XYZ file of C-alpha atoms in Angstrom:
346
model
C 267.564 -2.018 206.223
C 268.325 -2.546 209.929
C 269.027 -6.224 209.246
C 271.606 -5.346 206.567
C 273.363 -2.825 208.813
C 273.674 -5.316 211.672
C 275.001 -8.001 209.346
C 277.481 -5.525 207.816
C 278.868 -4.592 211.228
C 279.389 -8.262 212.123
C 281.175 -8.982 208.825
C 283.403 -5.894 209.027
C 284.503 -6.778 212.567
C 285.411 -10.301 211.456
C 287.506 -9.105 208.520
C 289.356 -6.594 210.698
C 291.005 -9.316 212.814
C 294.085 -9.707 210.544
C 294.536 -5.929 210.356
C 294.715 -5.593 214.144
C 297.182 -8.451 214.319
C 299.519 -6.966 211.724
C 299.105 -3.238 212.493
C 299.228 -3.261 216.267
C 301.230 -0.076 216.823
C 299.155 2.772 218.244
C 301.336 5.539 216.837
C 303.485 6.278 213.813
C 306.860 4.599 214.109
C 309.829 6.958 214.265
C 313.512 6.563 215.027
C 315.900 9.525 215.425
C 319.657 9.324 215.705
C 321.866 12.384 215.501
C 320.818 14.032 212.192
C 319.046 10.990 210.793
C 315.326 10.326 211.106
C 313.263 7.327 209.951
C 309.463 7.420 209.909
C 306.873 4.788 209.057
C 303.140 5.447 209.002
C 300.028 4.183 207.295
C 296.510 2.900 207.687
C 294.396 -0.201 207.125
C 290.675 -0.293 206.370
C 288.542 -3.421 206.253
C 284.813 -3.869 205.798
C 282.061 -4.929 203.445
C 280.032 -3.337 200.661
C 276.564 -4.481 199.581
C 275.409 -3.362 196.094
C 271.606 -3.236 195.945
C 271.674 -4.242 199.650
C 272.038 -7.825 198.453
C 275.222 -9.872 198.587
C 277.986 -8.488 200.856
C 281.458 -8.247 199.345
C 284.711 -7.626 201.229
C 286.544 -4.351 200.674
C 290.032 -3.525 201.889
C 292.181 -0.445 201.659
C 295.632 0.277 203.050
C 298.726 2.404 202.686
C 302.283 2.230 204.025
C 304.713 5.136 203.771
C 308.371 5.247 204.843
C 310.651 8.262 204.937
C 314.359 8.620 205.620
C 315.734 12.126 206.176
C 319.087 13.694 207.009
C 319.510 17.236 208.357
C 322.477 18.713 206.498
C 322.039 22.012 208.342
C 319.291 23.548 210.438
C 317.413 24.574 207.272
C 318.523 22.025 204.644
C 317.255 18.437 204.591
C 317.872 15.508 202.263
C 315.414 12.636 202.178
C 314.045 9.484 200.530
C 310.403 8.400 200.408
C 308.854 5.074 199.488
C 305.125 4.338 199.719
C 302.792 1.607 198.534
C 299.022 1.273 198.780
C 296.009 -0.685 197.607
C 295.327 1.709 194.706
C 298.793 1.029 193.260
C 298.327 -2.745 193.524
C 294.956 -2.437 191.756
C 296.870 -0.997 188.789
C 299.525 -3.759 188.871
C 302.168 -1.419 190.250
C 304.421 -1.877 193.237
C 304.657 1.632 194.555
C 302.719 4.784 195.091
C 305.781 6.946 195.639
C 309.523 6.441 195.284
C 311.508 9.660 195.201
C 314.299 11.652 196.740
C 314.019 15.252 197.882
C 315.960 18.287 199.021
C 314.116 20.677 201.310
C 315.103 24.192 202.295
C 312.884 25.535 205.069
C 313.234 29.091 203.745
C 312.515 28.469 200.055
C 310.812 25.163 199.376
C 311.368 21.638 198.189
C 312.581 19.732 195.125
C 311.466 16.137 194.512
C 312.877 13.774 191.877
C 311.435 10.326 191.252
C 308.039 8.671 190.923
C 305.304 10.600 192.672
C 302.182 12.696 192.141
C 302.426 16.049 190.387
C 302.359 19.419 192.129
C 298.876 20.061 190.741
C 297.610 17.072 192.705
C 299.661 17.588 195.869
C 298.457 21.178 196.264
C 294.810 20.323 195.567
C 291.766 20.724 197.822
C 289.332 17.802 197.840
C 285.813 17.082 199.040
C 284.714 16.416 202.644
C 283.941 12.775 203.444
C 284.250 10.976 206.774
C 283.763 7.446 205.422
C 286.353 4.961 204.248
C 285.546 4.729 200.523
C 288.426 6.945 199.316
C 286.147 9.526 197.661
C 289.084 11.753 196.568
C 291.308 9.011 195.130
C 289.788 6.265 192.945
C 286.662 5.554 195.057
C 286.379 1.998 196.320
C 282.707 1.493 195.468
C 283.488 1.364 191.730
C 285.612 -1.725 192.403
C 282.398 -3.536 193.341
C 279.834 -1.655 191.217
C 280.731 -1.572 187.524
C 279.301 1.574 185.874
C 277.498 1.307 182.529
C 279.930 3.760 180.958
C 283.237 5.582 181.566
C 283.287 7.564 184.832
C 285.750 10.292 185.792
C 285.536 9.746 189.528
C 288.250 12.087 190.831
C 287.857 15.876 190.877
C 291.606 16.360 191.371
C 294.122 16.469 188.497
C 296.196 13.355 187.976
C 298.914 12.507 185.455
C 299.888 9.268 187.154
C 303.025 8.188 188.972
C 304.655 5.978 186.319
C 306.952 8.617 184.780
C 310.165 10.078 186.176
C 309.086 13.428 187.604
C 310.628 16.583 189.027
C 308.537 18.665 191.433
C 309.497 22.149 192.588
C 307.330 23.526 195.400
C 307.630 26.769 197.343
C 307.176 27.166 201.079
C 303.887 28.646 202.244
C 304.196 32.441 202.383
C 301.222 34.262 203.913
C 299.136 31.202 203.141
C 300.179 31.048 199.450
C 302.048 28.039 198.058
C 302.798 27.183 194.430
C 304.823 24.758 192.360
C 305.629 23.186 188.997
C 306.169 19.642 187.703
C 307.830 18.090 184.685
C 307.536 14.367 183.868
C 308.991 12.275 181.050
C 310.903 9.020 180.357
C 307.818 6.827 180.066
C 306.041 4.835 177.361
C 302.703 6.398 178.320
C 303.366 9.878 176.887
C 306.177 12.122 175.633
C 306.089 14.546 178.560
C 303.714 16.197 181.030
C 303.834 19.656 182.615
C 301.802 20.517 185.714
C 301.382 23.632 187.828
C 299.561 24.131 191.103
C 298.555 26.981 193.417
C 297.123 26.790 196.922
C 295.915 29.496 199.270
C 295.087 28.761 202.913
C 293.684 30.952 205.652
C 293.867 28.620 208.679
C 293.451 31.244 211.403
C 290.300 32.711 212.873
C 286.809 31.360 213.348
C 286.318 30.975 209.588
C 289.041 28.987 207.800
C 289.365 28.699 204.024
C 291.461 26.849 201.457
C 291.522 27.315 197.680
C 293.447 25.414 195.017
C 293.972 25.747 191.274
C 295.798 23.263 189.064
C 296.624 22.881 185.374
C 298.276 20.140 183.327
C 299.406 19.486 179.747
C 300.324 16.003 178.475
C 301.887 15.531 175.040
C 300.928 12.483 172.962
C 299.331 10.166 175.535
C 299.677 6.664 174.084
C 297.749 3.814 175.666
C 297.597 5.659 178.978
C 294.831 5.489 181.592
C 294.765 8.269 184.193
C 291.465 7.221 185.758
C 290.693 3.655 186.775
C 287.158 3.751 185.346
C 287.769 5.325 181.911
C 289.224 3.862 178.677
C 292.901 4.272 177.847
C 293.927 7.595 176.296
C 295.302 7.878 172.745
C 295.410 11.481 171.508
C 297.621 14.262 170.169
C 297.583 15.918 173.603
C 295.580 16.172 176.812
C 294.885 19.304 178.870
C 293.382 19.432 182.359
C 292.368 22.089 184.856
C 290.950 21.647 188.341
C 289.907 23.825 191.232
C 288.725 23.282 194.783
C 287.463 25.368 197.683
C 286.919 24.494 201.364
C 285.183 26.653 203.962
C 285.283 25.716 207.643
C 283.208 27.315 210.387
C 283.592 25.795 213.833
C 282.751 22.086 213.318
C 281.183 22.590 209.878
C 283.194 22.022 206.683
C 281.854 22.697 203.187
C 283.740 21.943 199.984
C 283.343 22.166 196.239
C 285.692 20.834 193.565
C 285.764 20.316 189.790
C 288.045 18.977 187.075
C 287.916 19.400 183.309
C 289.737 17.146 180.802
C 290.148 17.750 177.074
C 291.784 15.378 174.555
C 292.828 16.681 171.140
C 291.975 14.252 168.293
C 291.386 11.164 170.452
C 291.618 7.727 168.835
C 289.241 5.038 170.039
C 286.831 5.319 172.992
C 286.694 8.802 174.508
C 287.670 9.309 178.140
C 287.665 13.088 178.571
C 284.953 15.305 180.018
C 284.141 16.966 183.315
C 283.604 15.881 186.909
C 282.345 18.103 189.720
C 281.300 17.580 193.296
C 280.334 19.170 196.566
C 280.079 18.026 200.144
C 279.555 19.076 203.741
C 280.611 17.506 207.042
C 280.012 18.120 210.734
C 282.019 16.965 213.778
C 280.632 16.554 217.272
C 282.961 15.112 219.897
C 283.775 11.576 218.637
C 281.073 11.591 215.952
C 281.217 12.892 212.368
C 278.743 12.904 209.506
C 279.135 13.983 205.865
C 277.108 14.341 202.664
C 278.933 14.144 199.324
C 277.732 14.399 195.710
C 279.687 13.706 192.505
C 278.679 14.285 188.878
C 280.661 12.916 185.936
C 280.014 13.595 182.238
C 282.360 11.771 179.847
C 282.560 12.448 176.102
C 281.067 15.956 176.087
C 283.560 17.298 173.526
C 282.932 14.622 170.874
C 279.663 15.078 168.979
C 280.035 11.719 167.211
C 279.462 9.691 170.383
C 276.839 9.817 173.106
C 278.241 11.149 176.351
C 277.791 9.188 179.571
C 276.611 10.892 182.774
C 276.936 9.427 186.241
C 275.515 10.758 189.530
C 276.779 9.538 192.887
C 275.451 10.544 196.301
C 276.985 9.452 199.595
C 276.076 9.837 203.274
C 278.828 8.765 205.672
C 279.003 8.430 209.435
C 282.130 7.927 211.565
C 282.703 7.127 215.206
C 286.198 7.739 216.563
C 286.721 4.958 219.071
C 290.231 6.125 219.930
C 293.020 8.218 218.484
C 293.907 5.455 216.036
C 290.712 3.444 215.558
C 287.606 4.609 213.668
C 284.392 2.862 212.730
C 282.501 4.145 209.676
C 279.329 3.533 207.675
C 278.330 4.876 204.232
C 275.001 4.753 202.447
C 275.211 5.728 198.785
C 273.774 5.445 195.314
C 275.361 5.609 191.867
C 273.238 6.325 188.781
C 271.479 2.955 189.024
C 272.810 1.100 192.086
C 272.247 1.858 195.785
C 274.785 0.428 198.213
C 275.703 0.135 201.877
C 279.290 -0.020 203.143
C 280.529 -0.529 206.699
C 284.040 -0.907 208.018
C 286.749 0.044 210.472
C 290.033 1.899 210.034
C 293.285 1.643 211.930
C 295.975 4.313 211.572
C 299.512 4.366 212.909
């Protein structure tokens, strides 16, 4: 095991060279002029993953996000956002977000364009200090093909390929809520989402709770999760919930998502996914334990459902404000793996 870890560190350092050459800025880029503001931020992760501790395989993850805003008044702002990341490219898309917004600091925000729904944006995920994107299409399934369909994300998603309108309130006494409507796509007729988030960020004990719901009418050849079959059904309903509890340097989280398809045609891709995790920070060091359980096909008695268990231990060392090194040791239902890498943020 020690031999594999040393070899992984050497490989990950080698693959990071192009990231440091291209993302050399130590801080987010920002330019302000009069009432205009332009911001650019992102991250790059490079490393290796070894399924069965055998043959190392390169993994890379990145995201770039740009934002242009104009202060109409002291409380009203107009803006444009464009973002692209590795997850979007994996799905043969050329954007993660592309939308315009109007924000009123007293009431809330309206977004129109291609972006995640309110149910997802107001969600609470699971603790993880590694670089395997545990809350958004985990990277290890790119290298380890499961034996069946896996719902790997505990947070509601209805994709970003439809024209969407989001309406979100400001946080009032820790409570924030919103609604989404999406249409004008070949993937479904329309989708409605709602989200609620409650945060108590003050005091020695901090908490966060989220609740989301979604309804999609007539999904047609649509895939909302990267590791499940496409969806063809009369309609799809989803609910999700998450809870985080922080005490000093300890953070514990639990999250779950339920998906139901009415009269699905072809392979089933609905079911339930749930997870829990805990992390601890000490100076520049962090460690986390995360567990995910997926059960696909539980509503259809004519097919055998597929269950997947994933456990993950991650360690992170914060070399500087913008540079982290991380290591994860995990196991899916049948495959153990080791992943090591570094992450640069700006």
